[in-house]
Short mmCIF file of C-alpha atoms in Angstrom, two decimals:
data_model
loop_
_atom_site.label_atom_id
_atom_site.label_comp_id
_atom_site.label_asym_id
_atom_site.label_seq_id
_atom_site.Cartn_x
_atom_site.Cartn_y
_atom_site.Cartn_z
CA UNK A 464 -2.03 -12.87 -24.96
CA UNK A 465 -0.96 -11.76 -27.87
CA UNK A 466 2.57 -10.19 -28.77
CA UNK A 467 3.07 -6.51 -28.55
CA UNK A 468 3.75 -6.42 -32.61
CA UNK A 469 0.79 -8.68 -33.00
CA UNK A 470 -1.08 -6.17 -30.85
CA UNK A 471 0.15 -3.07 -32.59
CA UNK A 472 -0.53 -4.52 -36.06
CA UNK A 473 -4.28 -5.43 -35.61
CA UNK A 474 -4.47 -1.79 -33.73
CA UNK A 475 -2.96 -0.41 -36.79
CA UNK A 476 -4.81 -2.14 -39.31
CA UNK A 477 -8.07 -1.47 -37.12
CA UNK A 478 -7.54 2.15 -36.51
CA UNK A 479 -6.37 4.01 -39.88
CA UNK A 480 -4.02 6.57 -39.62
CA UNK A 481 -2.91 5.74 -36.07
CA UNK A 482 1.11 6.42 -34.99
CA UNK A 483 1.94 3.72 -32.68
CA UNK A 484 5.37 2.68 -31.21
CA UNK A 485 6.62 0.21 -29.16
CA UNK A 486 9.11 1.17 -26.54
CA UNK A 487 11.23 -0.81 -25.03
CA UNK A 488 12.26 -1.27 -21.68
CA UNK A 489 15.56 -2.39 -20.77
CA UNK A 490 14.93 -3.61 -16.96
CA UNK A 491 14.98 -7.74 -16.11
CA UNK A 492 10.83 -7.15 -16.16
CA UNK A 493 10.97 -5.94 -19.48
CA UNK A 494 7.88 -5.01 -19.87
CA UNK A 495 7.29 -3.02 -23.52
CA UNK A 496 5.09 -0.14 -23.64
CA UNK A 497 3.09 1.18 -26.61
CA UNK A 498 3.01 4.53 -27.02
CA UNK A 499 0.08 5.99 -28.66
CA UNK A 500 -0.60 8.95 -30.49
CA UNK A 501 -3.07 11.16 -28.81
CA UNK A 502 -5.36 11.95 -31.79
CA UNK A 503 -6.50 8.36 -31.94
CA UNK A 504 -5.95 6.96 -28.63
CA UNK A 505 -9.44 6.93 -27.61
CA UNK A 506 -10.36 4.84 -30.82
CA UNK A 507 -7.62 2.60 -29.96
CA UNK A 508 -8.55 2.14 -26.18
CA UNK A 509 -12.13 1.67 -27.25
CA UNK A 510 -10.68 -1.48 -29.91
CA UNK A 511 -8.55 -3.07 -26.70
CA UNK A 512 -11.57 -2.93 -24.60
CA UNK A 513 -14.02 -4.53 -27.34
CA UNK A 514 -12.07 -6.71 -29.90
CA UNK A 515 -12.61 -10.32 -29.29
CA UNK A 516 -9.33 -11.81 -28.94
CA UNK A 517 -7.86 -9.02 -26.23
CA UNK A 518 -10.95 -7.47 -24.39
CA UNK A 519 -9.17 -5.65 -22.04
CA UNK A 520 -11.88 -4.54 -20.05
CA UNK A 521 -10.27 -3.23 -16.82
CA UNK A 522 -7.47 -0.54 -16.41
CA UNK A 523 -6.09 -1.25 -13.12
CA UNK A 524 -3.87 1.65 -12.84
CA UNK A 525 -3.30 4.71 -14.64
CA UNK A 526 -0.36 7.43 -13.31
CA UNK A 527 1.76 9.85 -14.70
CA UNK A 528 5.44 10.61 -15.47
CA UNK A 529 7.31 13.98 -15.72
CA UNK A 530 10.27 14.26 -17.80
CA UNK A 531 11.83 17.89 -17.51
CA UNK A 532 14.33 19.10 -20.61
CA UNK A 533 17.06 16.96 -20.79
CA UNK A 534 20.22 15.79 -23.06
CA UNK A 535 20.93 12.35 -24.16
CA UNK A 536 24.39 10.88 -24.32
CA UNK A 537 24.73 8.18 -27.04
CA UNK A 538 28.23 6.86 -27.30
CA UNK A 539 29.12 5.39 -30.65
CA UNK A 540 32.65 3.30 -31.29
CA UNK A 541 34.62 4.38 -34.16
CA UNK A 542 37.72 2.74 -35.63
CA UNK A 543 39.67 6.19 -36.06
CA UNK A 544 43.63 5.91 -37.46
CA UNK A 545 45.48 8.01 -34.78
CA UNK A 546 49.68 8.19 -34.89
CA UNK A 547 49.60 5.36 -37.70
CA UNK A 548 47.41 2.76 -35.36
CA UNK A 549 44.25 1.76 -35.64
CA UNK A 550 42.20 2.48 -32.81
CA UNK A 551 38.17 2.04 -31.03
CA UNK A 552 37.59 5.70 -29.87
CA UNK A 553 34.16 6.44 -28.27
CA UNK A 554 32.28 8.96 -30.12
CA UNK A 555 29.68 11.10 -27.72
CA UNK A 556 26.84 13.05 -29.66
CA UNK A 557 24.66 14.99 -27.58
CA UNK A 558 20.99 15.43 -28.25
CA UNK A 559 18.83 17.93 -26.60
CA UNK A 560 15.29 16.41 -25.55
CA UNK A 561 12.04 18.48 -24.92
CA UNK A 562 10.78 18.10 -21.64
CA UNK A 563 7.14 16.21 -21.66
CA UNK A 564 4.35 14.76 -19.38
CA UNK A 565 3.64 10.86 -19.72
CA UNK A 566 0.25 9.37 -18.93
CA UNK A 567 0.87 5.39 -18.47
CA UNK A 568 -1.98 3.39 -18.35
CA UNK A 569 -2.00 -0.57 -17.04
CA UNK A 570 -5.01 -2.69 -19.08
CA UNK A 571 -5.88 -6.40 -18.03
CA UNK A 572 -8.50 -8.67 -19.04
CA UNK A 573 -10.39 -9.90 -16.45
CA UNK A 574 -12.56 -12.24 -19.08
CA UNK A 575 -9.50 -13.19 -20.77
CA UNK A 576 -7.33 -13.46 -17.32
CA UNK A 577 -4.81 -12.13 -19.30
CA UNK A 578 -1.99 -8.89 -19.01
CA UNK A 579 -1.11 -6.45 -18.60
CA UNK A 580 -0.50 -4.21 -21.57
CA UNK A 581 1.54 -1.00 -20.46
CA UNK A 582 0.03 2.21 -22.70
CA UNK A 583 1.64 5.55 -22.83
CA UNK A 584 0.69 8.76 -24.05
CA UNK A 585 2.73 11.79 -24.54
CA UNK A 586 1.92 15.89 -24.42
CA UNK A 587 3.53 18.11 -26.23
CA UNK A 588 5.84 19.83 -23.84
CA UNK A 589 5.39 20.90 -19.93
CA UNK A 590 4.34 24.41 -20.25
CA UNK A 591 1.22 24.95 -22.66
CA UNK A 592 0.50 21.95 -24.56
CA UNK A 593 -0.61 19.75 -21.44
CA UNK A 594 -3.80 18.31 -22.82
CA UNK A 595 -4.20 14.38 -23.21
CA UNK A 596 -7.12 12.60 -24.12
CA UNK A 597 -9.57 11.07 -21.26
CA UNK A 598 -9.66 7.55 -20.84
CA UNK A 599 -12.19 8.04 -18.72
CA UNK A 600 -15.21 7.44 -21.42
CA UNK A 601 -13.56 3.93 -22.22
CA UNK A 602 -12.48 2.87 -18.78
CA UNK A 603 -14.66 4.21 -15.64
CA UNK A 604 -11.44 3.19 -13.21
CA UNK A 605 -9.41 5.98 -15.01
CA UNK A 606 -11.64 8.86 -13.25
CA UNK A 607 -10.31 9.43 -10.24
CA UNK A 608 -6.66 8.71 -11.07
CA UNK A 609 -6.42 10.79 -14.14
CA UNK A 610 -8.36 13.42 -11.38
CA UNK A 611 -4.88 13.12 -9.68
CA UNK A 612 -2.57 12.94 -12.36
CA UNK A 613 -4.42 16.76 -13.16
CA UNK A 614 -3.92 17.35 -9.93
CA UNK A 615 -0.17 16.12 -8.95
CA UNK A 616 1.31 16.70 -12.50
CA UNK A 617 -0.96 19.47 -14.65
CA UNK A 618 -2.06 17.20 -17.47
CA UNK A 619 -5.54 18.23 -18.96
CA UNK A 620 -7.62 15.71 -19.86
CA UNK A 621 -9.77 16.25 -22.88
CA UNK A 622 -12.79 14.32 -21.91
CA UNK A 623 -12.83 13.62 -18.91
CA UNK A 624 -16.52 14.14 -17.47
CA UNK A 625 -15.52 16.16 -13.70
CA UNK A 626 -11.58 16.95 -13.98
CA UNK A 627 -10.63 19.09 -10.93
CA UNK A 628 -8.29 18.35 -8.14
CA UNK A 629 -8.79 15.28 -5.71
CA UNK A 630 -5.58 15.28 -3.11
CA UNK A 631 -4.73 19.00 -2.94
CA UNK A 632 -7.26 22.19 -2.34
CA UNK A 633 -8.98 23.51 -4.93
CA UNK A 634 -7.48 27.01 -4.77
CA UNK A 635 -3.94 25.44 -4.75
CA UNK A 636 -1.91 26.35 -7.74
CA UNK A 637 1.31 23.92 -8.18
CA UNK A 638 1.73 20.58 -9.50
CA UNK A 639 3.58 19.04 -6.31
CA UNK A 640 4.99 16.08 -8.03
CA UNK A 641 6.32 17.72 -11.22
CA UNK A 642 10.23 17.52 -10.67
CA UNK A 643 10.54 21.31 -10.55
CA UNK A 644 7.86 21.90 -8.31
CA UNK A 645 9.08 23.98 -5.29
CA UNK A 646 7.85 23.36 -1.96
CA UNK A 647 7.01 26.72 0.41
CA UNK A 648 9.96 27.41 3.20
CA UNK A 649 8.35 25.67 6.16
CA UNK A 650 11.86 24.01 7.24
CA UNK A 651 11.99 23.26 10.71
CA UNK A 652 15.16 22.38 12.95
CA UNK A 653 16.32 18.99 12.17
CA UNK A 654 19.29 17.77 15.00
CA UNK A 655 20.68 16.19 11.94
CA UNK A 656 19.47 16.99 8.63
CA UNK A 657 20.81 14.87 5.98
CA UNK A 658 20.81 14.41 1.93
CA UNK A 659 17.97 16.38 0.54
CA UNK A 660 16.66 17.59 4.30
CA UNK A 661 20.21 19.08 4.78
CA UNK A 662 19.98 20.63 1.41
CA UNK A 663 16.66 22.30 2.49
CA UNK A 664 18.26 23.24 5.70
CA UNK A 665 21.14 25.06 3.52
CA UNK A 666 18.22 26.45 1.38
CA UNK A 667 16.17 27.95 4.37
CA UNK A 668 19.23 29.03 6.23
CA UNK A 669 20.24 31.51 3.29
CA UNK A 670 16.53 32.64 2.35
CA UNK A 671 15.92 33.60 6.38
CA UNK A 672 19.93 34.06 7.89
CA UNK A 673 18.61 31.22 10.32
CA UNK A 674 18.39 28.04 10.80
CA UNK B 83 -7.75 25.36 53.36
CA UNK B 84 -7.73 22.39 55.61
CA UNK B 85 -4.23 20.62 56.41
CA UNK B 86 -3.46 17.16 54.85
CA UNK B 87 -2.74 15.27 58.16
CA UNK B 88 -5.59 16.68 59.52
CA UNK B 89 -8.00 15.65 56.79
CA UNK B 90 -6.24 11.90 56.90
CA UNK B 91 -7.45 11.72 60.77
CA UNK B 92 -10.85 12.89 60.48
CA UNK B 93 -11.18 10.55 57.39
CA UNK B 94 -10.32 7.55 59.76
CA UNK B 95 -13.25 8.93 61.87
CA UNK B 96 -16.10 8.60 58.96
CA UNK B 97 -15.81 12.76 58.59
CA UNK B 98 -15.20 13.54 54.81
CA UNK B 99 -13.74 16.95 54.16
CA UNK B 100 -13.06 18.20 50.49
CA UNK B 101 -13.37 21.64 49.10
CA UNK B 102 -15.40 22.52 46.26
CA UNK B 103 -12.34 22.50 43.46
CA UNK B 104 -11.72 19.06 44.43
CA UNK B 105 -15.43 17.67 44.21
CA UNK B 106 -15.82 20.14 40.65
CA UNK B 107 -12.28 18.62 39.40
CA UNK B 108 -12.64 15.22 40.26
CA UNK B 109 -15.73 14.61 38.58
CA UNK B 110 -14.81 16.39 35.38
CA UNK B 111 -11.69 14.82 35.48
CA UNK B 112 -13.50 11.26 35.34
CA UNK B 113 -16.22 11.75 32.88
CA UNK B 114 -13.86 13.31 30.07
CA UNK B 115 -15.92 12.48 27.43
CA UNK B 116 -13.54 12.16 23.53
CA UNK B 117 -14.70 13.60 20.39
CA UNK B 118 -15.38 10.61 17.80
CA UNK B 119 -13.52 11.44 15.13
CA UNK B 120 -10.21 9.74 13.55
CA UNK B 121 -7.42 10.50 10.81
CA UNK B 122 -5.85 8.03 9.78
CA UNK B 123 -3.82 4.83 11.75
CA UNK B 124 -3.85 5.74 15.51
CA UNK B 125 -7.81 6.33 14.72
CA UNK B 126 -7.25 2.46 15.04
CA UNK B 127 -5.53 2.25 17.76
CA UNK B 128 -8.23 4.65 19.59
CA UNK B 129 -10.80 2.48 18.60
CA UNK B 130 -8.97 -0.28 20.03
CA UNK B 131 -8.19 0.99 23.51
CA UNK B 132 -12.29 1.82 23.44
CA UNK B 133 -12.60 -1.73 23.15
CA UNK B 134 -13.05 -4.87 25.83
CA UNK B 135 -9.37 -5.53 26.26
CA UNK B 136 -8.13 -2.13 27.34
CA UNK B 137 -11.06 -0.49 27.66
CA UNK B 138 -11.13 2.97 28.36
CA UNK B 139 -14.58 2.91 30.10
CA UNK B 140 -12.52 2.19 33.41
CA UNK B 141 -11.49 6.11 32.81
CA UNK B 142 -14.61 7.50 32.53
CA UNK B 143 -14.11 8.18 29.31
CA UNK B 144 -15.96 5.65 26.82
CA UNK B 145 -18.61 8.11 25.74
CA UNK B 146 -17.04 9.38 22.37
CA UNK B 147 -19.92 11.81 21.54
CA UNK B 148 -20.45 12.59 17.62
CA UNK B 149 -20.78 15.84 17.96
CA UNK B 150 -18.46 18.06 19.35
CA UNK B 151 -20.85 20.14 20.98
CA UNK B 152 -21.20 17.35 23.46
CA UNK B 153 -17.27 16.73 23.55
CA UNK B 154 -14.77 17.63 26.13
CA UNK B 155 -11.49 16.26 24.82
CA UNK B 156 -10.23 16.19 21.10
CA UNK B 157 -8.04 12.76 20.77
CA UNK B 158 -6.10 14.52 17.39
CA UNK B 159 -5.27 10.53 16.06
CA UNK B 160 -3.88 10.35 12.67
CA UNK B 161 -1.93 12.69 10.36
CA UNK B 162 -2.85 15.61 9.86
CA UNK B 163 -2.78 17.14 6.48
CA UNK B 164 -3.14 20.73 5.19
CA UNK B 165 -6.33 20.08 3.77
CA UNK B 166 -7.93 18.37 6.69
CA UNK B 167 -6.52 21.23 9.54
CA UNK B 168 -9.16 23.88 8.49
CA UNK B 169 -11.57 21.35 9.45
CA UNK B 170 -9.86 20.14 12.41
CA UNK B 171 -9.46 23.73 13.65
CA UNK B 172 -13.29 24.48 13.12
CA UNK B 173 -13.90 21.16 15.56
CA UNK B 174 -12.18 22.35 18.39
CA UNK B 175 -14.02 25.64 17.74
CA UNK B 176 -17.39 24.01 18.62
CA UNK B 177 -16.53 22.38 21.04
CA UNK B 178 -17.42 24.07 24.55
CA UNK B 179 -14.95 25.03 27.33
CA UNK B 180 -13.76 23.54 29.32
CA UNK B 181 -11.77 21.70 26.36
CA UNK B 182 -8.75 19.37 26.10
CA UNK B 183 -6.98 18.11 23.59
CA UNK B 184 -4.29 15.12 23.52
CA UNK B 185 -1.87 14.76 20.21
CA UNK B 186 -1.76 11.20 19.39
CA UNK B 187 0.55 10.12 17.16
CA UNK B 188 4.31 10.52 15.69
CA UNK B 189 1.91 12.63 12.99
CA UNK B 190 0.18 14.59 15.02
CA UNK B 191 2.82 15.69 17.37
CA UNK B 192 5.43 16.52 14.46
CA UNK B 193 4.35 15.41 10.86
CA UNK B 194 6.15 12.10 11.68
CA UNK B 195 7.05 10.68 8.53
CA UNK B 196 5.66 12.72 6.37
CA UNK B 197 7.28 16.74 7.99
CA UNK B 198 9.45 17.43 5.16
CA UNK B 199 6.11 16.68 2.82
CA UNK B 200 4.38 19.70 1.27
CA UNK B 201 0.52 18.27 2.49
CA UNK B 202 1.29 17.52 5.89
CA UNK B 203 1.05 19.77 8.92
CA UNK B 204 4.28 19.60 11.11
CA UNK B 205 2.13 18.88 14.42
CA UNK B 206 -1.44 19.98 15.65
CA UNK B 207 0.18 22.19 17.84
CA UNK B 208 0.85 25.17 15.42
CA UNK B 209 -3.02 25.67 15.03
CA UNK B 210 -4.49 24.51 18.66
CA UNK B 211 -3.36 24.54 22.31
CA UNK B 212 -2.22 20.81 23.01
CA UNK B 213 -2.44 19.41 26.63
CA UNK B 214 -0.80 15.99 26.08
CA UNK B 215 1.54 14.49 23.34
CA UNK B 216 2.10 11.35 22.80
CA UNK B 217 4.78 9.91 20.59
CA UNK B 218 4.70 6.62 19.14
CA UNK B 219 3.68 5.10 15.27
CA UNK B 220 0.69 4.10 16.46
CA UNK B 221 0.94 4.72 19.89
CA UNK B 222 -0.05 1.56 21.62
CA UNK B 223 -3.45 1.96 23.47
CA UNK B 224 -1.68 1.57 27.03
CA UNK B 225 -0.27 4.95 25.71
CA UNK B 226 -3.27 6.45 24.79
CA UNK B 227 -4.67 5.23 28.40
CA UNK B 228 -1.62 7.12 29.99
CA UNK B 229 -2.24 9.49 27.96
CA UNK B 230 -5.64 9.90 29.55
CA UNK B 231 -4.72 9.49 33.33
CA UNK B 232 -2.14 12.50 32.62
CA UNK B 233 -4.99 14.46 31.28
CA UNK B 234 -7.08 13.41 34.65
CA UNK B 235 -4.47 14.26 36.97
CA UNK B 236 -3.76 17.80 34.86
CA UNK B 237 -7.26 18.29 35.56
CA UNK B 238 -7.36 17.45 39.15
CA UNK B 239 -4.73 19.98 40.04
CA UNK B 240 -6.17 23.06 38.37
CA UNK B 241 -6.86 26.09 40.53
CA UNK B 242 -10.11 27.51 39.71
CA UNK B 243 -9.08 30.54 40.97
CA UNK B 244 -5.98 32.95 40.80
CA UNK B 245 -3.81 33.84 37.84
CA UNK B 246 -3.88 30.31 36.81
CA UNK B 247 -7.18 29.26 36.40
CA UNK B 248 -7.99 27.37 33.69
CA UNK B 249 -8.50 29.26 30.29
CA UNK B 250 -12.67 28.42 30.44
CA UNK B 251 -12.62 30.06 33.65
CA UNK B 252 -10.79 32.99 32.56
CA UNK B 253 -13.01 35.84 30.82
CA UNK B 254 -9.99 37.34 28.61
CA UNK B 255 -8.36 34.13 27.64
CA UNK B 256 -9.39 32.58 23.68
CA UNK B 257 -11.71 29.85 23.50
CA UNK B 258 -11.52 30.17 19.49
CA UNK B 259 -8.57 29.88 17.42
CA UNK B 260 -8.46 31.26 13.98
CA UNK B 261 -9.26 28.79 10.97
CA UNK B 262 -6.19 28.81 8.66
CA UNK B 263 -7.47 29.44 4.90
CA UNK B 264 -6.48 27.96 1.77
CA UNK B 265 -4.01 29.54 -0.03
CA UNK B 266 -2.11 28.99 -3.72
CA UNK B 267 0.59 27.40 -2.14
CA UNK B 268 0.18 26.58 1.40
CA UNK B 269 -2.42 27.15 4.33
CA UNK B 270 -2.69 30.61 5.28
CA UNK B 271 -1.37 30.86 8.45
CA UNK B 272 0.54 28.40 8.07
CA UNK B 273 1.15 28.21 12.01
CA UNK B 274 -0.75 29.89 14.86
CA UNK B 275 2.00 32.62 16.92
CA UNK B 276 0.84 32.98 19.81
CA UNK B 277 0.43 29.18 20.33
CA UNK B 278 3.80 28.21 18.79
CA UNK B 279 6.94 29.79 17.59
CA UNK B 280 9.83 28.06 15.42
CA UNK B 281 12.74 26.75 17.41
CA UNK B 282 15.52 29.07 17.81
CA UNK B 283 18.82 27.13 17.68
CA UNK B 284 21.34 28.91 19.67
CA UNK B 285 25.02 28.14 18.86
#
């Protein structure tokens, strides 16, 4: 298979106008993602699954990610002169980051026998800006997982031919696996409630006065 | 009623005596026949002890009917989630008295695994009236089978008269039990009162 670059060049030069960027990942598998933008995406998907060289014609998994507001901590070393000596002080810079939903897709060839190539695509924050674009069209697997991704994390897909839920009831209104998705106060007695069960128990035992 | 030793000496003369609860309970007690319907793992397992090696025809009880208009016993095997106890509840509705029903299963019993979940009902026994329990993840079908004989000797005992009659002999007593609905965030009831209450912890 080609090389991620090598892949996001030809996509680049095949798709005008497309934003692509390759993130890395910094675990032993280190296995690179491409982000894509969502205005093109489908045109890209549709160039994986037909171009000669990659055909990736089978997306063998497809899930989402939740990433709630958060800060980054980068820590930079300076040389700073402090009392007359020379010294490496660690400089901290904060950065606030947006909260966003992630769809992450997994392509392989089958014809080929080769992959896979890890694509991600980003929404604009958690709250109103949900949509993504459907996969579905391009890759018929995608249908009943990006049906759960809707239904688990609240990302609309634009496209998709019959997007309701597919785990939870239809007149069920939360998105269980977003991280700030709270779970109705059905704790029971535990004889010994630990980590987050003991911090449920805590939770119930103020809401109700008992345990 | 006719005294035990009594009974024993007359049997070792070829004279049979019984009363009619014991002739009516003994032979509904050995033809329980299961509801064919599964969840999830212990369905497995219940298929299993239906099966040459344990087989649960020795019991009386290999006739798992499809419908549960023909059913006497609801084997609850599997987890059961919020989604699926609506449905589960509405089973045990049509089935006709006199009804049993056996929890099988860490899952059933408690929400095993999965109790501090947000899909999974903590145990069958918030929504319907459960007559055995079995723990276990799968219960072995030995289990299940013990399960079974408990159920047949329950049934054996039963008074068909008095305060204590059974609940399909009793006029006032519910043969229904409401059918939680779906709600926005849970099932609605999530839990059946007059069946079950939450523990209280006394300290």
């Amino acid at each position: 298979m080609e090389s991620l670059e090598q892949i996001k060049i030809r996509l680049e030069a095949a798709v005008p106008g497309a934003k692509l960027e390759i993130l890395p990942n910094e675990s032993p598998s280190g296995q690179h993602s491409l982000l894509l933008d969502n205005a093109h995406a489908v045109a890209l998907a549709r160039f994986l699954r037909d171009d000669a060289q990659l055909r990736f014609d089978y997306c063998s998994n497809m899930t989402g990610v939740d990433w709630p507001d958060t800060e980054i901590t980068s820590k930079v070393k300076v040389k700073k002169v402090i009392d007359g000596v020379e010294k490496e002080v660690d400089e901290v810079t904060k950065t606030a980051r947006p909260g966003f939903l992630e769809g992450v897709y997994h392509l392989y060839s089958m014809a080929m026998k080769h992959g896979p190539l890890i694509l991600r695509l980003r929404t604009g924050n958690r709250k109103d800006q949900v949509q993504l674009p459907s996969f579905t069209p391009v890759w018929r697997s995608c249908e009943f997982q990006e049906r759960e991704v809707y239904d688990l994390f609240g990302v609309v897909f634009d496209g998709h031919p019959d997007l309701r839920r597919i785990l939870m009831w239809d007149e069920f209104r939360d998105h269980p696996m977003r991280k700030d998705y709270s779970e109705p106060d059905d704790y029971e007695y535990e004889p010994t409630p630990h980590d987050d069960v003991l911090e449920k128990s805590k939770r119930h035992q103020a809401a109700k006065g008992t345990l | 009623m006719i005294e035990e030793g009594l009974k024993n000496e007359l049997a070792k003369q070829g004279v049979v005596l019984t009363t009619l609860q014991e002739l009516y309970n003994w032979g509904r007690g050995n033809s329980v026949w299961p509801l064919s319907f599964g969840l999830a793992c212990c369905a497995i397992e219940m298929m299993a002890a239906s099966m040459a090696k344990w087989d649960i025809a020795r019991f009386g009880s290999e006739v798992f009917r499809p419908s549960p208009r023909q059913a006497d016993l609801m084997i609850v095997a599997g987890t059961v989630t919020k989604k699926m106890a609506p449905q589960v509840v509405r089973l045990y509705n049509q089935m006709p008295e006199p009804k049993y029903v056996i929890a099988m299963g860490a899952c059933a019993i408690s929400g095993g695994p999965f109790k501090q979940g947000y899909n999974v009902l903590k145990g069958i026994d918030r929504l319907l009236p459960v007559d055995i329990h079995i723990p276990g993840c799968p219960p072995r079908p030995e289990a299940l089978l013990h399960a079974l004989i408990t159920l047949q000797k329950k049934i054996e005992i039963e008074a068909l008269t008095g305060p204590n009659r059974p609940r399909h002999l009793d006029a006032d007593a519910p043969s229904e039990f409401p059918v939680p609905q779906f709600g926005e965030h849970d099932i609605v009831p999530a839990m059946n009162p007059l069946l079950w209450k939450p523990t209280q912890v006394v300290r």
